[in-house]
mmCIF file of C-alpha atoms in Angstrom:
data_model
loop_
_atom_site.group_PDB
_atom_site.id
_atom_site.type_symbol
_atom_site.label_atom_id
_atom_site.label_comp_id
_atom_site.label_asym_id
_atom_site.label_seq_id
_atom_site.Cartn_x
_atom_site.Cartn_y
_atom_site.Cartn_z
ATOM 1 C CA UNK N 1 16.509 -67.171 -25.337
ATOM 2 C CA UNK N 2 17.444 -67.946 -21.754
ATOM 3 C CA UNK N 3 19.200 -65.089 -19.983
ATOM 4 C CA UNK N 4 22.387 -64.961 -17.956
ATOM 5 C CA UNK N 5 21.933 -67.032 -14.824
ATOM 6 C CA UNK N 6 23.660 -66.167 -11.569
ATOM 7 C CA UNK N 7 23.581 -67.747 -8.152
ATOM 8 C CA UNK N 8 23.187 -67.241 -5.319
ATOM 9 C CA UNK N 9 20.988 -64.163 -5.340
ATOM 10 C CA UNK N 10 22.092 -63.106 -1.864
ATOM 11 C CA UNK N 11 24.953 -64.100 0.391
ATOM 12 C CA UNK N 12 25.891 -62.977 3.869
ATOM 13 C CA UNK N 13 29.243 -64.005 5.306
ATOM 14 C CA UNK N 14 31.612 -62.899 8.006
ATOM 15 C CA UNK N 15 34.907 -61.280 7.174
ATOM 16 C CA UNK N 16 37.746 -63.700 6.510
ATOM 17 C CA UNK N 17 35.318 -66.337 5.249
ATOM 18 C CA UNK N 18 35.295 -67.469 1.646
ATOM 19 C CA UNK N 19 32.488 -67.244 -0.909
ATOM 20 C CA UNK N 20 31.906 -68.305 -4.494
ATOM 21 C CA UNK N 21 29.554 -67.006 -7.153
ATOM 22 C CA UNK N 22 28.442 -68.843 -10.230
ATOM 23 C CA UNK N 23 27.475 -67.561 -13.669
ATOM 24 C CA UNK N 24 26.000 -69.333 -16.668
ATOM 25 C CA UNK N 25 26.113 -67.065 -19.728
ATOM 26 C CA UNK N 26 23.844 -67.091 -22.720
ATOM 27 C CA UNK N 27 24.574 -70.049 -24.930
ATOM 28 C CA UNK N 28 27.144 -69.251 -27.592
ATOM 29 C CA UNK N 29 28.403 -66.060 -25.999
ATOM 30 C CA UNK N 30 32.183 -66.038 -26.139
ATOM 31 C CA UNK N 31 32.781 -63.054 -23.902
ATOM 32 C CA UNK N 32 32.038 -63.098 -20.179
ATOM 33 C CA UNK N 33 32.553 -60.305 -17.673
ATOM 34 C CA UNK N 34 32.474 -60.105 -13.903
ATOM 35 C CA UNK N 35 31.702 -56.689 -12.443
ATOM 36 C CA UNK N 36 31.688 -55.419 -8.898
ATOM 37 C CA UNK N 37 29.067 -52.771 -8.182
ATOM 38 C CA UNK N 38 29.338 -50.976 -4.869
ATOM 39 C CA UNK N 39 26.184 -49.211 -3.721
ATOM 40 C CA UNK N 40 25.831 -45.823 -5.397
ATOM 41 C CA UNK N 41 28.485 -46.497 -8.024
ATOM 42 C CA UNK N 42 28.674 -47.799 -11.551
ATOM 43 C CA UNK N 43 29.962 -51.296 -12.267
ATOM 44 C CA UNK N 44 33.691 -51.876 -12.031
ATOM 45 C CA UNK N 45 35.167 -54.555 -14.263
ATOM 46 C CA UNK N 46 36.945 -57.293 -12.350
ATOM 47 C CA UNK N 47 37.743 -59.720 -15.117
ATOM 48 C CA UNK N 48 36.938 -60.344 -18.765
ATOM 49 C CA UNK N 49 37.083 -63.750 -20.441
ATOM 50 C CA UNK N 50 37.111 -64.521 -24.125
ATOM 51 C CA UNK N 51 36.067 -68.175 -24.323
ATOM 52 C CA UNK N 52 38.132 -69.713 -21.527
ATOM 53 C CA UNK N 53 41.021 -67.257 -21.756
ATOM 54 C CA UNK N 54 41.483 -64.125 -19.661
ATOM 55 C CA UNK N 55 41.454 -60.888 -21.664
ATOM 56 C CA UNK N 56 41.793 -58.457 -18.779
ATOM 57 C CA UNK N 57 42.092 -59.003 -15.042
ATOM 58 C CA UNK N 58 43.997 -55.836 -14.250
ATOM 59 C CA UNK N 59 41.445 -54.700 -11.650
ATOM 60 C CA UNK N 60 41.007 -58.055 -9.975
ATOM 61 C CA UNK N 61 42.506 -58.097 -6.453
ATOM 62 C CA UNK N 62 44.415 -61.263 -7.065
ATOM 63 C CA UNK N 63 45.507 -61.715 -3.475
ATOM 64 C CA UNK N 64 41.920 -62.589 -2.573
ATOM 65 C CA UNK N 65 39.843 -62.862 -5.727
ATOM 66 C CA UNK N 66 40.045 -65.609 -8.323
ATOM 67 C CA UNK N 67 37.923 -66.495 -11.311
ATOM 68 C CA UNK N 68 37.811 -69.265 -13.815
ATOM 69 C CA UNK N 69 35.807 -70.171 -16.863
ATOM 70 C CA UNK N 70 36.173 -73.829 -17.568
ATOM 71 C CA UNK N 71 35.410 -75.038 -21.089
ATOM 72 C CA UNK N 72 34.524 -71.491 -22.084
ATOM 73 C CA UNK N 73 31.005 -71.674 -20.653
ATOM 74 C CA UNK N 74 30.176 -71.359 -16.945
ATOM 75 C CA UNK N 75 32.291 -69.195 -14.698
ATOM 76 C CA UNK N 76 32.928 -68.941 -10.979
ATOM 77 C CA UNK N 77 34.237 -65.991 -9.018
ATOM 78 C CA UNK N 78 35.735 -66.662 -5.592
ATOM 79 C CA UNK N 79 36.715 -64.400 -2.737
ATOM 80 C CA UNK N 80 39.005 -65.776 -0.059
ATOM 81 C CA UNK N 81 39.265 -64.285 2.512
ATOM 82 C CA UNK N 82 36.496 -61.700 2.306
ATOM 83 C CA UNK N 83 36.858 -58.183 3.667
ATOM 84 C CA UNK N 84 34.181 -55.720 4.724
ATOM 85 C CA UNK N 85 34.854 -53.598 1.624
ATOM 86 C CA UNK N 86 33.909 -56.532 -0.607
ATOM 87 C CA UNK N 87 30.249 -55.909 0.231
ATOM 88 C CA UNK N 88 28.722 -55.187 -3.166
ATOM 89 C CA UNK N 89 26.635 -56.607 -5.968
ATOM 90 C CA UNK N 90 28.577 -58.910 -8.271
ATOM 91 C CA UNK N 91 27.251 -58.826 -11.805
ATOM 92 C CA UNK N 92 27.979 -61.285 -14.554
ATOM 93 C CA UNK N 93 27.496 -60.295 -18.170
ATOM 94 C CA UNK N 94 28.006 -62.065 -21.454
ATOM 95 C CA UNK N 95 28.213 -60.941 -25.040
ATOM 96 C CA UNK N 96 28.735 -62.242 -28.519
ATOM 97 C CA UNK N 97 31.845 -60.105 -28.894
ATOM 98 C CA UNK N 98 31.342 -56.473 -29.789
ATOM 99 C CA UNK N 99 29.146 -54.790 -27.133
ATOM 100 C CA UNK N 100 27.748 -52.464 -29.795
ATOM 101 C CA UNK N 101 26.464 -54.966 -32.321
ATOM 102 C CA UNK N 102 26.009 -57.677 -29.726
ATOM 103 C CA UNK N 103 25.066 -55.785 -26.558
ATOM 104 C CA UNK N 104 25.903 -57.200 -23.185
ATOM 105 C CA UNK N 105 23.339 -59.306 -21.371
ATOM 106 C CA UNK N 106 23.455 -59.121 -17.614
ATOM 107 C CA UNK N 107 22.376 -61.483 -14.893
ATOM 108 C CA UNK N 108 20.480 -60.339 -11.807
ATOM 109 C CA UNK N 109 23.648 -60.248 -9.765
ATOM 110 C CA UNK N 110 24.613 -61.563 -6.351
ATOM 111 C CA UNK N 111 24.352 -59.187 -3.430
ATOM 112 C CA UNK N 112 27.183 -59.943 -1.012
ATOM 113 C CA UNK N 113 27.176 -58.617 2.523
ATOM 114 C CA UNK N 114 30.317 -59.077 4.577
ATOM 115 C CA UNK N 115 29.858 -58.535 8.313
ATOM 116 C CA UNK X 1 42.193 -42.762 -19.865
ATOM 117 C CA UNK X 2 38.553 -42.315 -20.655
ATOM 118 C CA UNK X 3 36.092 -41.224 -17.980
ATOM 119 C CA UNK X 4 32.323 -40.933 -17.836
ATOM 120 C CA UNK X 5 30.576 -38.425 -15.568
ATOM 121 C CA UNK X 6 26.934 -38.330 -14.580
ATOM 122 C CA UNK X 7 26.472 -35.177 -12.539
ATOM 123 C CA UNK X 8 22.915 -35.855 -11.388
ATOM 124 C CA UNK X 9 22.788 -38.426 -8.592
ATOM 125 C CA UNK X 10 18.990 -38.272 -8.595
ATOM 126 C CA UNK X 11 16.242 -36.862 -10.793
ATOM 127 C CA UNK X 12 12.490 -36.867 -10.395
ATOM 128 C CA UNK X 13 9.751 -36.320 -12.930
ATOM 129 C CA UNK X 14 5.993 -36.338 -12.961
ATOM 130 C CA UNK X 15 4.407 -39.262 -14.742
ATOM 131 C CA UNK X 16 3.773 -38.472 -18.448
ATOM 132 C CA UNK X 17 6.301 -35.633 -18.396
ATOM 133 C CA UNK X 18 9.696 -35.490 -20.090
ATOM 134 C CA UNK X 19 13.023 -35.764 -18.300
ATOM 135 C CA UNK X 20 16.616 -35.447 -19.481
ATOM 136 C CA UNK X 21 19.538 -37.231 -17.850
ATOM 137 C CA UNK X 22 23.007 -35.814 -18.380
ATOM 138 C CA UNK X 23 26.234 -37.594 -19.253
ATOM 139 C CA UNK X 24 29.606 -36.200 -20.207
ATOM 140 C CA UNK X 25 32.733 -38.114 -21.053
ATOM 141 C CA UNK X 26 36.374 -37.472 -21.637
ATOM 142 C CA UNK X 27 38.325 -39.110 -24.417
ATOM 143 C CA UNK X 28 40.990 -38.361 -26.956
ATOM 144 C CA UNK X 29 39.585 -40.923 -29.371
ATOM 145 C CA UNK X 30 37.527 -40.014 -32.392
ATOM 146 C CA UNK X 31 35.779 -43.349 -32.835
ATOM 147 C CA UNK X 32 33.822 -44.862 -29.977
ATOM 148 C CA UNK X 33 30.396 -45.976 -28.842
ATOM 149 C CA UNK X 34 28.072 -44.681 -26.140
ATOM 150 C CA UNK X 35 25.306 -46.467 -24.294
ATOM 151 C CA UNK X 36 22.562 -45.860 -21.781
ATOM 152 C CA UNK X 37 21.665 -48.783 -19.534
ATOM 153 C CA UNK X 38 18.781 -49.035 -17.082
ATOM 154 C CA UNK X 39 19.057 -50.920 -13.794
ATOM 155 C CA UNK X 40 15.723 -51.509 -12.021
ATOM 156 C CA UNK X 41 15.549 -52.860 -8.460
ATOM 157 C CA UNK X 42 15.885 -56.369 -9.896
ATOM 158 C CA UNK X 43 19.520 -55.330 -10.522
ATOM 159 C CA UNK X 44 19.586 -56.594 -14.104
ATOM 160 C CA UNK X 45 21.207 -54.084 -16.433
ATOM 161 C CA UNK X 46 19.123 -53.500 -19.541
ATOM 162 C CA UNK X 47 20.328 -51.695 -22.652
ATOM 163 C CA UNK X 48 18.151 -48.670 -23.378
ATOM 164 C CA UNK X 49 19.856 -47.024 -26.337
ATOM 165 C CA UNK X 50 23.217 -46.838 -28.095
ATOM 166 C CA UNK X 51 25.037 -44.357 -30.326
ATOM 167 C CA UNK X 52 28.007 -44.599 -32.640
ATOM 168 C CA UNK X 53 30.273 -41.571 -32.413
ATOM 169 C CA UNK X 54 30.709 -41.239 -36.163
ATOM 170 C CA UNK X 55 26.960 -41.016 -36.726
ATOM 171 C CA UNK X 56 25.670 -37.482 -36.489
ATOM 172 C CA UNK X 57 22.048 -38.515 -36.247
ATOM 173 C CA UNK X 58 20.831 -38.929 -32.693
ATOM 174 C CA UNK X 59 19.610 -42.409 -31.799
ATOM 175 C CA UNK X 60 15.950 -42.956 -30.911
ATOM 176 C CA UNK X 61 14.170 -45.944 -29.394
ATOM 177 C CA UNK X 62 10.463 -45.333 -28.906
ATOM 178 C CA UNK X 63 10.164 -42.902 -25.945
ATOM 179 C CA UNK X 64 13.918 -42.747 -25.461
ATOM 180 C CA UNK X 65 16.193 -40.469 -27.448
ATOM 181 C CA UNK X 66 19.657 -39.039 -27.059
ATOM 182 C CA UNK X 67 21.231 -35.671 -27.661
ATOM 183 C CA UNK X 68 24.747 -36.483 -28.773
ATOM 184 C CA UNK X 69 27.097 -33.490 -28.907
ATOM 185 C CA UNK X 70 30.463 -34.885 -29.979
ATOM 186 C CA UNK X 71 32.415 -31.637 -29.726
ATOM 187 C CA UNK X 72 31.079 -31.015 -26.236
ATOM 188 C CA UNK X 73 31.512 -34.704 -25.314
ATOM 189 C CA UNK X 74 27.965 -34.810 -24.075
ATOM 190 C CA UNK X 75 25.470 -37.665 -24.378
ATOM 191 C CA UNK X 76 22.175 -36.915 -22.650
ATOM 192 C CA UNK X 77 19.145 -39.214 -22.498
ATOM 193 C CA UNK X 78 15.651 -37.854 -22.950
ATOM 194 C CA UNK X 79 12.701 -39.899 -21.740
ATOM 195 C CA UNK X 80 9.353 -38.716 -23.071
ATOM 196 C CA UNK X 81 5.958 -39.557 -21.578
ATOM 197 C CA UNK X 82 7.586 -40.949 -18.425
ATOM 198 C CA UNK X 83 5.990 -44.081 -17.017
ATOM 199 C CA UNK X 84 6.142 -45.609 -13.564
ATOM 200 C CA UNK X 85 8.125 -48.505 -15.017
ATOM 201 C CA UNK X 86 10.891 -46.107 -16.011
ATOM 202 C CA UNK X 87 11.892 -45.698 -12.372
ATOM 203 C CA UNK X 88 15.408 -47.114 -12.088
ATOM 204 C CA UNK X 89 19.093 -46.278 -11.996
ATOM 205 C CA UNK X 90 20.358 -45.108 -15.366
ATOM 206 C CA UNK X 91 23.975 -45.577 -16.329
ATOM 207 C CA UNK X 92 25.871 -43.981 -19.159
ATOM 208 C CA UNK X 93 28.700 -46.070 -20.615
ATOM 209 C CA UNK X 94 31.531 -45.563 -23.093
ATOM 210 C CA UNK X 95 33.258 -48.117 -25.271
ATOM 211 C CA UNK X 96 36.423 -47.485 -27.162
ATOM 212 C CA UNK X 97 36.571 -48.611 -30.746
ATOM 213 C CA UNK X 98 39.537 -50.834 -29.962
ATOM 214 C CA UNK X 99 39.253 -54.567 -29.737
ATOM 215 C CA UNK X 100 38.838 -55.344 -26.045
ATOM 216 C CA UNK X 101 35.144 -54.416 -25.932
ATOM 217 C CA UNK X 102 35.249 -53.069 -22.375
ATOM 218 C CA UNK X 103 32.723 -50.552 -21.126
ATOM 219 C CA UNK X 104 33.556 -47.575 -18.914
ATOM 220 C CA UNK X 105 30.649 -46.636 -16.699
ATOM 221 C CA UNK X 106 29.349 -43.496 -15.064
ATOM 222 C CA UNK X 107 28.175 -43.480 -11.440
ATOM 223 C CA UNK X 108 24.519 -43.513 -12.391
ATOM 224 C CA UNK X 109 21.428 -41.346 -11.956
ATOM 225 C CA UNK X 110 18.470 -42.502 -9.921
ATOM 226 C CA UNK X 111 15.244 -41.639 -11.705
ATOM 227 C CA UNK X 112 12.106 -41.255 -9.607
ATOM 228 C CA UNK X 113 8.705 -41.126 -11.284
ATOM 229 C CA UNK X 114 6.006 -39.282 -9.355
ATOM 230 C CA UNK X 115 2.464 -40.576 -9.982
#
């Protein structure tokens, strides 16, 4: 089966600019996650979708970050305006529901550098 | 709130030897799931092994096995016959048995394989 697709692979922007990341999950996967992974740390959940509804966005900095999942398939994550501390890898993952019986599948991530 | 701790930022092992990565967690729940994920330089998280808390038998997947000590809240990963391809970041993760399917991640251990 095709994996989770993410683009771009790398992005370099200046602070206060905006950026968007795209994720295409595995076909049929209802659950989609966006994680932020700062160098040397484990992933931090930003937002979780179930189909096209938000399950949890409690750790999403809503003053600058937004995410949507139209039609319950593809998803975009946007940062506007970016700050230096947003430099990180942004990982998208999808799952069939229960991460135990249907383990998460991850994309290769987008490495964002904010200068 | 649950937490996951990986106390070894980096470990090294000689090729073909055995190495054990440590993970401890804190929870008041009795039913939960534990995972080890591998993240190579490609950045894609790959599930290595998983364990259900109510199963006493330790999980095994080929060269990978766990030592699950529920009372001690410890979940270590043993890699036997280490191979160069095992070099990666290894993350321990916890999932509550509730319905939101979210994973709580440790900070990771970098595994270096010496040829």
